[in-house]
CSV table of C-alpha atoms in Angstrom, one decimal:
chain,number,residue,atom,x,y,z
A,91,MET,CA,0.0,0.0,0.0
A,92,ILE,CA,2.9,2.4,0.9
A,93,LYS,CA,4.6,1.6,-2.4
A,94,LEU,CA,1.5,2.2,-4.4
A,95,PHE,CA,1.0,5.5,-2.6
A,96,SER,CA,4.6,6.6,-3.4
A,97,ASN,CA,4.2,5.6,-7.1
A,98,TYR,CA,1.2,7.8,-7.6
A,99,THR,CA,2.7,10.6,-5.5
A,100,ILE,CA,5.6,10.7,-8.0
A,101,ILE,CA,3.1,10.9,-10.9
A,102,PHE,CA,1.2,13.7,-9.2
A,103,CYS,CA,4.3,15.7,-8.5
A,104,LEU,CA,5.6,15.4,-12.1
A,105,PHE,CA,2.2,16.4,-13.4
A,106,ILE,CA,1.9,19.5,-11.2
A,107,PHE,CA,5.5,20.5,-12.2
A,108,THR,CA,4.6,20.3,-15.9
A,109,LEU,CA,1.4,22.3,-15.4
A,110,LYS,CA,3.1,25.0,-13.4
A,111,ALA,CA,5.9,25.3,-16.0
A,112,GLN,CA,3.4,25.5,-18.8
A,113,SER,CA,1.3,28.2,-17.0
A,114,GLN,CA,4.4,30.3,-16.3
A,115,SER,CA,5.7,30.1,-19.8
A,116,THR,CA,2.4,31.4,-21.2
A,117,SER,CA,1.8,34.2,-18.7
A,118,ILE,CA,5.1,36.2,-19.2
A,119,GLU,CA,5.4,39.3,-21.3
A,120,THR,CA,9.1,39.4,-22.1
A,121,PRO,CA,11.9,36.8,-21.9
A,122,SER,CA,13.6,38.9,-19.3
A,123,LYS,CA,10.7,38.3,-16.9
A,124,ALA,CA,10.5,34.6,-17.6
A,125,LEU,CA,12.0,33.2,-14.4
A,126,LEU,CA,11.0,29.9,-13.0
A,127,TYR,CA,11.6,29.7,-9.2
A,128,ASN,CA,13.6,32.9,-9.7
A,129,GLN,CA,16.4,30.9,-11.2
A,130,ILE,CA,15.4,29.2,-14.4
A,131,ASP,CA,14.5,31.0,-17.6
A,132,SER,CA,11.4,29.0,-18.6
A,133,THR,CA,11.6,30.1,-22.2
A,134,LYS,CA,14.7,27.8,-22.4
A,135,LEU,CA,13.0,24.8,-20.7
A,136,LYS,CA,11.5,22.0,-22.7
A,137,PHE,CA,10.1,18.8,-21.4
A,138,ASP,CA,7.9,15.8,-22.2
A,139,LEU,CA,6.0,13.5,-19.8
A,140,TYR,CA,4.7,10.2,-20.9
A,141,TYR,CA,2.7,7.2,-19.4
A,142,ASP,CA,4.3,4.1,-20.9
A,143,GLN,CA,2.0,1.1,-21.0
A,144,ARG,CA,1.6,-2.4,-22.5
A,145,TYR,CA,-1.0,-5.0,-21.8
A,146,ASN,CA,-1.1,-8.6,-23.1
A,147,PHE,CA,-3.1,-11.7,-23.4
A,148,ASN,CA,-0.5,-14.5,-23.0
A,149,SER,CA,-1.0,-18.1,-23.9
A,150,GLU,CA,1.9,-20.6,-23.5
A,151,PHE,CA,2.4,-24.3,-24.2
A,152,GLN,CA,5.4,-26.4,-23.2
A,153,ASN,CA,5.5,-29.5,-25.5
A,154,SER,CA,1.7,-30.3,-25.5
A,155,THR,CA,0.9,-28.9,-22.0
A,156,ASN,CA,-0.8,-25.6,-21.5
A,157,ILE,CA,1.2,-23.7,-18.9
A,158,ALA,CA,-0.3,-20.2,-19.1
A,159,ASN,CA,-3.5,-18.4,-20.2
A,160,GLU,CA,-3.5,-15.0,-18.6
A,161,PHE,CA,-3.9,-11.2,-19.1
A,162,THR,CA,-0.8,-9.4,-17.9
A,163,THR,CA,0.4,-5.9,-17.4
A,164,VAL,CA,3.8,-6.0,-19.0
A,165,THR,CA,4.7,-2.3,-18.8
A,166,ASN,CA,3.3,0.4,-16.5
A,167,ARG,CA,5.8,3.3,-16.3
A,168,ILE,CA,6.3,7.0,-16.1
A,169,TYR,CA,8.8,8.5,-18.5
A,170,PHE,CA,10.0,12.1,-18.1
A,171,GLU,CA,12.6,13.9,-20.2
A,172,SER,CA,13.6,17.6,-20.1
A,173,GLN,CA,16.2,19.9,-21.6
A,174,TYR,CA,17.4,23.4,-20.6
A,175,ASP,CA,19.2,25.7,-22.9
A,176,ASP,CA,20.2,22.9,-25.3
A,177,ARG,CA,23.1,21.9,-23.0
A,178,LEU,CA,21.6,20.4,-19.8
A,179,SER,CA,19.1,17.5,-20.0
A,180,PHE,CA,17.5,15.1,-17.6
A,181,ARG,CA,15.8,11.7,-18.2
A,182,LEU,CA,13.8,9.5,-15.8
A,183,ARG,CA,11.8,6.4,-16.0
A,184,TYR,CA,9.9,4.9,-13.1
A,185,ASN,CA,8.2,1.5,-13.0
A,186,LEU,CA,4.8,1.4,-11.4
A,187,ASN,CA,4.3,-2.3,-11.5
A,188,ALA,CA,3.9,-3.6,-7.9
A,189,ASN,CA,6.6,-6.3,-8.3
A,190,SER,CA,9.1,-4.3,-10.2
A,191,ASN,CA,12.7,-4.3,-8.8
A,192,PRO,CA,14.1,-1.8,-9.0
A,193,ALA,CA,11.2,0.6,-9.4
A,194,LEU,CA,13.5,3.5,-10.5
A,195,GLU,CA,14.9,2.3,-13.8
A,196,PHE,CA,17.1,5.2,-14.8
A,197,ALA,CA,17.5,8.9,-13.7
A,198,TYR,CA,20.4,10.9,-14.9
A,199,LEU,CA,21.6,14.4,-15.9
A,200,GLU,CA,23.6,15.0,-19.0
A,201,TYR,CA,25.6,18.2,-19.7
A,202,LYS,CA,27.1,19.2,-23.1
A,203,LEU,CA,30.5,20.8,-22.4
A,204,ASN,CA,30.7,21.9,-26.0
A,205,LYS,CA,29.7,20.7,-29.5
A,206,LYS,CA,31.9,17.5,-29.2
A,207,TRP,CA,31.9,16.5,-25.5
A,208,SER,CA,29.2,15.6,-23.0
A,209,VAL,CA,29.1,14.0,-19.6
A,210,ALA,CA,26.2,12.2,-17.9
A,211,MET,CA,25.9,11.0,-14.3
A,212,GLY,CA,23.2,9.2,-12.3
A,213,LYS,CA,21.5,5.9,-12.8
A,214,LEU,CA,22.3,5.3,-16.4
A,215,ILE,CA,21.2,3.1,-19.3
A,216,THR,CA,24.1,0.6,-19.4
A,217,ALA,CA,26.1,1.2,-22.6
A,218,TRP,CA,25.8,-2.3,-24.2
A,219,GLY,CA,26.1,-2.7,-27.9
A,220,SER,CA,23.3,-4.6,-29.8
A,221,TYR,CA,19.9,-3.3,-30.6
A,222,GLU,CA,17.9,-6.0,-28.7
A,223,ILE,CA,19.3,-4.7,-25.4
A,224,ASP,CA,18.9,-1.1,-26.3
A,225,TYR,CA,15.2,-1.2,-27.1
A,226,ASN,CA,12.5,-0.2,-24.6
A,227,GLY,CA,11.4,-3.5,-23.1
A,228,ALA,CA,7.8,-2.7,-24.1
A,229,ASN,CA,8.8,-2.9,-27.7
A,230,VAL,CA,10.4,-6.4,-27.5
A,231,TYR,CA,8.2,-9.6,-27.7
A,232,LEU,CA,11.0,-12.2,-27.6
A,233,TYR,CA,14.5,-11.9,-26.1
A,234,SER,CA,17.6,-14.0,-26.4
A,235,ASN,CA,19.3,-15.5,-23.3
A,236,VAL,CA,21.4,-12.4,-23.0
A,237,GLY,CA,18.9,-9.6,-23.7
A,238,GLY,CA,16.2,-11.0,-21.5
A,239,ASN,CA,18.0,-10.8,-18.1
A,240,ILE,CA,21.2,-8.8,-18.3
A,241,ASN,CA,21.6,-5.6,-16.2
A,242,VAL,CA,20.5,-2.7,-18.3
A,243,PHE,CA,20.5,0.1,-15.7
A,244,ASP,CA,23.4,0.9,-13.5
A,245,PRO,CA,24.7,3.9,-11.5
A,246,GLY,CA,27.8,5.6,-12.9
A,247,VAL,CA,29.2,8.2,-15.2
A,248,ASN,CA,29.3,8.4,-19.0
A,249,ILE,CA,31.6,10.5,-21.1
A,250,ALA,CA,30.7,10.9,-24.8
A,251,TYR,CA,32.5,12.3,-27.8
A,252,HIS,CA,30.2,13.5,-30.7
A,253,ILE,CA,31.5,13.7,-34.3
A,254,LYS,CA,29.7,13.6,-37.6
A,255,LYS,CA,26.6,11.8,-36.4
A,256,GLN,CA,28.7,9.4,-34.5
A,257,ARG,CA,28.9,9.0,-30.7
A,258,LEU,CA,31.7,7.4,-28.8
A,259,ASN,CA,30.9,6.5,-25.2
A,260,LEU,CA,33.1,5.6,-22.3
A,261,GLN,CA,31.0,4.5,-19.3
A,262,ILE,CA,32.2,3.6,-15.8
A,263,ILE,CA,29.6,2.0,-13.5
A,264,THR,CA,29.1,0.0,-10.4
A,265,ALA,CA,29.0,-3.6,-11.7
A,266,GLY,CA,25.7,-5.5,-11.0
A,267,ASN,CA,25.1,-8.8,-9.2
A,268,ASN,CA,25.4,-10.8,-12.5
A,269,PHE,CA,29.1,-10.1,-12.5
A,270,THR,CA,30.3,-9.5,-8.9
A,271,ASP,CA,31.7,-12.0,-6.4
A,272,PRO,CA,29.5,-11.6,-3.2
A,273,THR,CA,32.6,-11.0,-1.2
A,274,TYR,CA,33.5,-8.0,-3.5
A,275,LYS,CA,30.0,-6.5,-3.4
A,276,ASN,CA,29.9,-2.6,-3.6
A,277,LYS,CA,33.5,-2.5,-4.7
A,278,ALA,CA,33.4,-4.0,-8.3
A,279,MET,CA,33.4,-1.6,-11.3
A,280,GLY,CA,32.4,-2.0,-14.9
A,281,TYR,CA,34.1,-0.3,-17.8
A,282,LEU,CA,32.2,-0.1,-21.1
A,283,PHE,CA,33.0,1.4,-24.5
A,284,LEU,CA,30.3,1.9,-27.1
A,285,TRP,CA,30.4,3.2,-30.6
A,286,GLU,CA,27.0,4.5,-31.9
A,287,GLY,CA,27.5,4.9,-35.6
A,288,ASN,CA,25.5,6.5,-38.4
A,289,LEU,CA,26.8,5.6,-41.8
A,290,PHE,CA,26.0,5.8,-45.5
A,291,ASP,CA,23.4,8.6,-45.4
A,292,SER,CA,21.8,7.0,-42.3
A,293,HIS,CA,21.2,3.7,-44.1
A,294,MET,CA,23.4,1.8,-41.7
A,295,HIS,CA,23.6,2.2,-37.9
A,296,THR,CA,25.9,0.5,-35.4
A,297,ARG,CA,26.0,-0.2,-31.7
A,298,TYR,CA,29.5,-1.8,-31.2
A,299,GLY,CA,30.4,-2.4,-27.6
A,300,TYR,CA,33.2,-3.9,-25.5
A,301,SER,CA,33.0,-4.2,-21.8
A,302,LEU,CA,35.0,-5.3,-18.8
A,303,MET,CA,33.0,-6.2,-15.7
A,304,GLN,CA,34.9,-6.7,-12.5
A,305,HIS,CA,34.3,-9.9,-10.6
A,306,ASN,CA,36.8,-9.5,-7.8
A,307,GLN,CA,40.1,-7.9,-7.2
A,308,HIS,CA,41.9,-9.9,-9.9
A,309,LYS,CA,39.2,-11.2,-12.2
A,310,TYR,CA,37.2,-9.4,-15.0
A,311,TYR,CA,34.4,-10.7,-17.2
A,312,ASN,CA,34.7,-9.7,-20.9
A,313,TRP,CA,31.8,-8.8,-23.1
A,314,VAL,CA,31.5,-8.1,-26.8
A,315,THR,CA,28.1,-6.8,-28.0
A,316,LEU,CA,27.8,-5.9,-31.7
A,317,GLY,CA,24.6,-4.5,-33.2
A,318,ASN,CA,24.0,-3.7,-36.8
A,319,ARG,CA,20.9,-2.1,-38.3
A,320,VAL,CA,20.2,-1.4,-42.0
A,321,ASP,CA,17.4,1.0,-43.0
A,322,LEU,CA,16.1,0.9,-46.5
A,323,LYS,CA,12.9,2.3,-48.0
A,324,HIS,CA,10.5,-0.1,-46.4
A,325,TRP,CA,12.8,-2.5,-44.6
A,326,MET,CA,14.6,-2.4,-41.3
A,327,ILE,CA,17.1,-5.3,-40.7
A,328,GLU,CA,18.9,-5.8,-37.4
A,329,LEU,CA,21.7,-8.3,-36.6
A,330,ASP,CA,23.1,-8.6,-33.1
A,331,TRP,CA,25.9,-10.7,-31.7
A,332,MET,CA,26.4,-10.9,-27.9
A,333,TYR,CA,29.3,-12.9,-26.3
A,334,GLY,CA,30.6,-12.8,-22.8
A,335,PHE,CA,30.8,-14.2,-19.3
A,336,ARG,CA,28.7,-13.7,-16.2
A,337,ASN,CA,27.0,-15.4,-13.2
A,338,ILE,CA,23.6,-17.1,-13.6
A,339,ASN,CA,21.1,-18.1,-10.9
A,340,TYR,CA,19.4,-21.3,-12.2
A,341,ASN,CA,16.4,-20.8,-10.1
A,342,ASN,CA,15.4,-17.9,-12.5
A,343,THR,CA,16.4,-19.8,-15.7
A,344,PRO,CA,13.7,-21.3,-18.0
A,345,GLY,CA,13.9,-25.0,-18.6
A,346,PHE,CA,15.5,-26.1,-15.4
A,347,ASP,CA,12.4,-26.3,-13.2
A,348,ASN,CA,14.5,-25.7,-10.1
A,349,GLN,CA,16.4,-28.9,-10.6
A,350,LEU,CA,19.7,-27.0,-10.1
A,351,ASP,CA,20.3,-24.5,-7.3
A,352,GLY,CA,22.7,-21.7,-6.8
A,353,THR,CA,24.8,-19.5,-9.1
A,354,SER,CA,27.2,-20.7,-11.8
A,355,TYR,CA,29.8,-19.0,-13.9
A,356,VAL,CA,28.6,-19.3,-17.5
A,357,LYS,CA,29.7,-18.3,-21.1
A,358,GLU,CA,27.0,-16.7,-23.3
A,359,ASN,CA,26.9,-16.7,-27.1
A,360,ALA,CA,23.8,-15.3,-28.8
A,361,THR,CA,22.9,-14.1,-32.3
A,362,ALA,CA,19.6,-12.4,-33.2
A,363,LEU,CA,18.3,-11.4,-36.6
A,364,SER,CA,15.2,-9.3,-37.1
A,365,ILE,CA,13.6,-8.3,-40.4
A,366,LYS,CA,10.8,-5.8,-40.3
A,367,TYR,CA,8.7,-4.5,-43.3
A,368,LEU,CA,7.4,-0.9,-42.7
A,369,LEU,CA,4.1,0.1,-44.1
A,370,LYS,CA,1.9,3.1,-43.4
A,371,ASP,CA,-0.1,1.6,-40.6
A,372,TRP,CA,1.2,-2.0,-40.5
A,373,ASN,CA,4.6,-3.5,-39.5
A,374,PRO,CA,5.0,-7.2,-40.1
A,375,PHE,CA,8.3,-8.8,-39.0
A,376,ILE,CA,10.1,-12.0,-38.2
A,377,LYS,CA,12.9,-12.7,-35.7
A,378,ALA,CA,15.3,-15.6,-35.3
A,379,ILE,CA,17.7,-16.3,-32.4
A,380,TYR,CA,20.3,-18.9,-31.7
A,381,ALA,CA,21.9,-18.9,-28.3
A,382,THR,CA,24.2,-21.2,-26.3
A,383,ARG,CA,25.0,-21.1,-22.7
A,384,THR,CA,27.9,-23.2,-21.2
A,385,ASP,CA,28.3,-23.7,-17.5
A,386,LEU,CA,32.0,-23.3,-16.8
A,387,ASN,CA,31.7,-24.8,-13.3
A,388,THR,CA,29.9,-28.1,-14.3
A,389,GLY,CA,30.7,-28.4,-18.0
A,390,GLY,CA,27.0,-28.5,-18.8
A,391,ALA,CA,25.5,-26.6,-21.8
A,392,TYR,CA,22.2,-26.0,-23.5
A,393,ASN,CA,21.1,-24.4,-26.8
A,394,VAL,CA,18.0,-22.3,-27.6
A,395,TYR,CA,16.6,-21.9,-31.1
A,396,SER,CA,13.9,-19.2,-31.3
A,397,LEU,CA,11.6,-18.1,-34.1
A,398,GLN,CA,9.1,-15.3,-34.0
A,399,SER,CA,6.5,-13.9,-36.4
A,400,ALA,CA,4.6,-10.8,-35.5
A,401,ILE,CA,2.5,-7.9,-36.8
A,402,GLU,CA,1.8,-4.5,-35.4
A,403,TYR,CA,-1.0,-2.1,-36.4
A,404,TYR,CA,-1.1,1.6,-35.7
A,405,PRO,CA,-4.7,2.7,-36.1
A,406,PHE,CA,-4.2,6.4,-35.2
A,407,LYS,CA,-0.9,7.3,-36.9
A,408,THR,CA,-2.1,10.9,-37.8
A,409,SER,CA,-3.2,11.7,-34.2
A,410,PRO,CA,-0.6,13.6,-32.1
A,411,LEU,CA,-2.0,12.1,-29.0
A,412,MET,CA,-2.4,8.5,-30.1
A,413,LYS,CA,0.2,8.1,-32.9
A,414,ASP,CA,2.3,5.7,-30.8
A,415,LEU,CA,-0.7,3.5,-29.8
A,416,ARG,CA,-0.4,0.1,-31.5
A,417,LEU,CA,-2.1,-3.3,-31.5
A,418,PHE,CA,0.0,-6.4,-31.9
A,419,ALA,CA,-0.2,-10.1,-32.4
A,420,VAL,CA,2.8,-12.4,-31.9
A,421,TYR,CA,3.7,-16.1,-32.2
A,422,ASN,CA,7.0,-17.3,-30.5
A,423,TYR,CA,8.6,-20.7,-30.8
A,424,GLN,CA,11.6,-21.8,-28.7
A,425,ASN,CA,13.4,-25.1,-28.7
A,426,TYR,CA,15.7,-26.1,-25.7
A,427,THR,CA,18.3,-28.8,-26.1
A,428,TYR,CA,20.6,-29.9,-23.3
A,429,GLU,CA,24.2,-31.3,-23.5
A,430,LYS,CA,26.9,-32.9,-21.4
A,431,LYS,CA,26.2,-32.6,-17.7
A,432,TYR,CA,22.6,-31.4,-18.5
A,433,SER,CA,21.8,-34.1,-21.0
A,434,TYR,CA,19.5,-35.8,-18.5
A,435,LEU,CA,17.1,-32.9,-18.9
A,436,PRO,CA,14.4,-33.5,-21.7
A,437,LYS,CA,14.2,-31.4,-24.8
A,438,ALA,CA,11.5,-28.8,-24.6
A,439,ASP,CA,9.4,-27.0,-27.2
A,440,GLN,CA,7.7,-23.8,-26.0
A,441,HIS,CA,5.0,-22.1,-28.0
A,442,GLN,CA,3.6,-18.7,-27.1
A,443,VAL,CA,0.9,-16.5,-28.5
A,444,LEU,CA,0.7,-12.8,-27.5
A,445,CYS,CA,-1.8,-10.2,-28.4
A,446,GLY,CA,-2.5,-6.8,-26.9
A,447,VAL,CA,-2.0,-3.1,-26.9
A,448,ARG,CA,1.0,-0.8,-26.3
A,449,TRP,CA,0.9,3.0,-26.0
A,450,LEU,CA,3.4,5.6,-25.1
A,451,MET,CA,0.8,8.2,-24.0
A,452,PRO,CA,1.8,11.9,-23.9
A,453,ILE,CA,0.6,13.5,-20.6
A,454,ALA,CA,2.2,17.0,-20.9
A,455,SER,CA,4.7,18.8,-23.0
A,456,LYS,CA,6.5,22.1,-23.4
A,457,LYS,CA,8.5,23.0,-26.5
């Protein structure tokens, strides 16, 4: 009850702030009198406040057994972004789902030192490469082994260099639990490099990342995350490769049914290909994933083959308020095969049908 009250208190405060800023910006006579809280020139302040939501009907089968038929609230968040004087910006996203952990996903300030350099600090969006990890989770209907449960928000600092539509990022963060030895908790650091490229008249985009995640005083986990996107007239093609090492808790891993306990040191290798055809109101697409996970403690391994077919429909594309509202229908298939120490586990075929609505709803804005 207390958490629910705090969630809606945050919404109310943000909403009152936006209304007050809007009213002050329209009541002034000259820019010299446009002072917000006697400090901020409100003519230079821009912001957007959104309610981010997605609702599903989910039906799942494992082999021939129905394991789920349910309506779910996948996304229920507040997203706020603001900018002052084209140099200082702030972004925040807060998850209102009762079981979300953590509720505050990201909140950070970014300041442009000049045309080429900027620095950001706070709870950041972790600078992985690949597009699967970079997407808002409400826009993804099927993840790989990596994208589905890797840390994507971490506290730290990001230094960026901007040149000719390119952005080079160096990020230093506090490493998450997926990488850190429990005896080294709160001391381990992560170091990430990310190149965000824009090439060939914006027909090709890259998210190439390399990361070192500290496990303890002497050991680091390496990660390579490479994302490629090609934009043609009606086509958008994405190819991701994610390779690295981390800790996995099998109690939270599909396919094991709690037959293994504790945390293991694993090697990940995942490739994801997505092909989307963009029409005026309809976006059909397919996605294929091949992922392997090897337990470096026990020698066990398993593979996951995944296929997805989906279609999205935007019924109100011309409406400023509802242009981002979409209906979707998705079919996902996943095949799990187990090897070596895990060969006693039976192969599993999982089928999933999703249908629902997703809407990034504008609440307030000032331009």
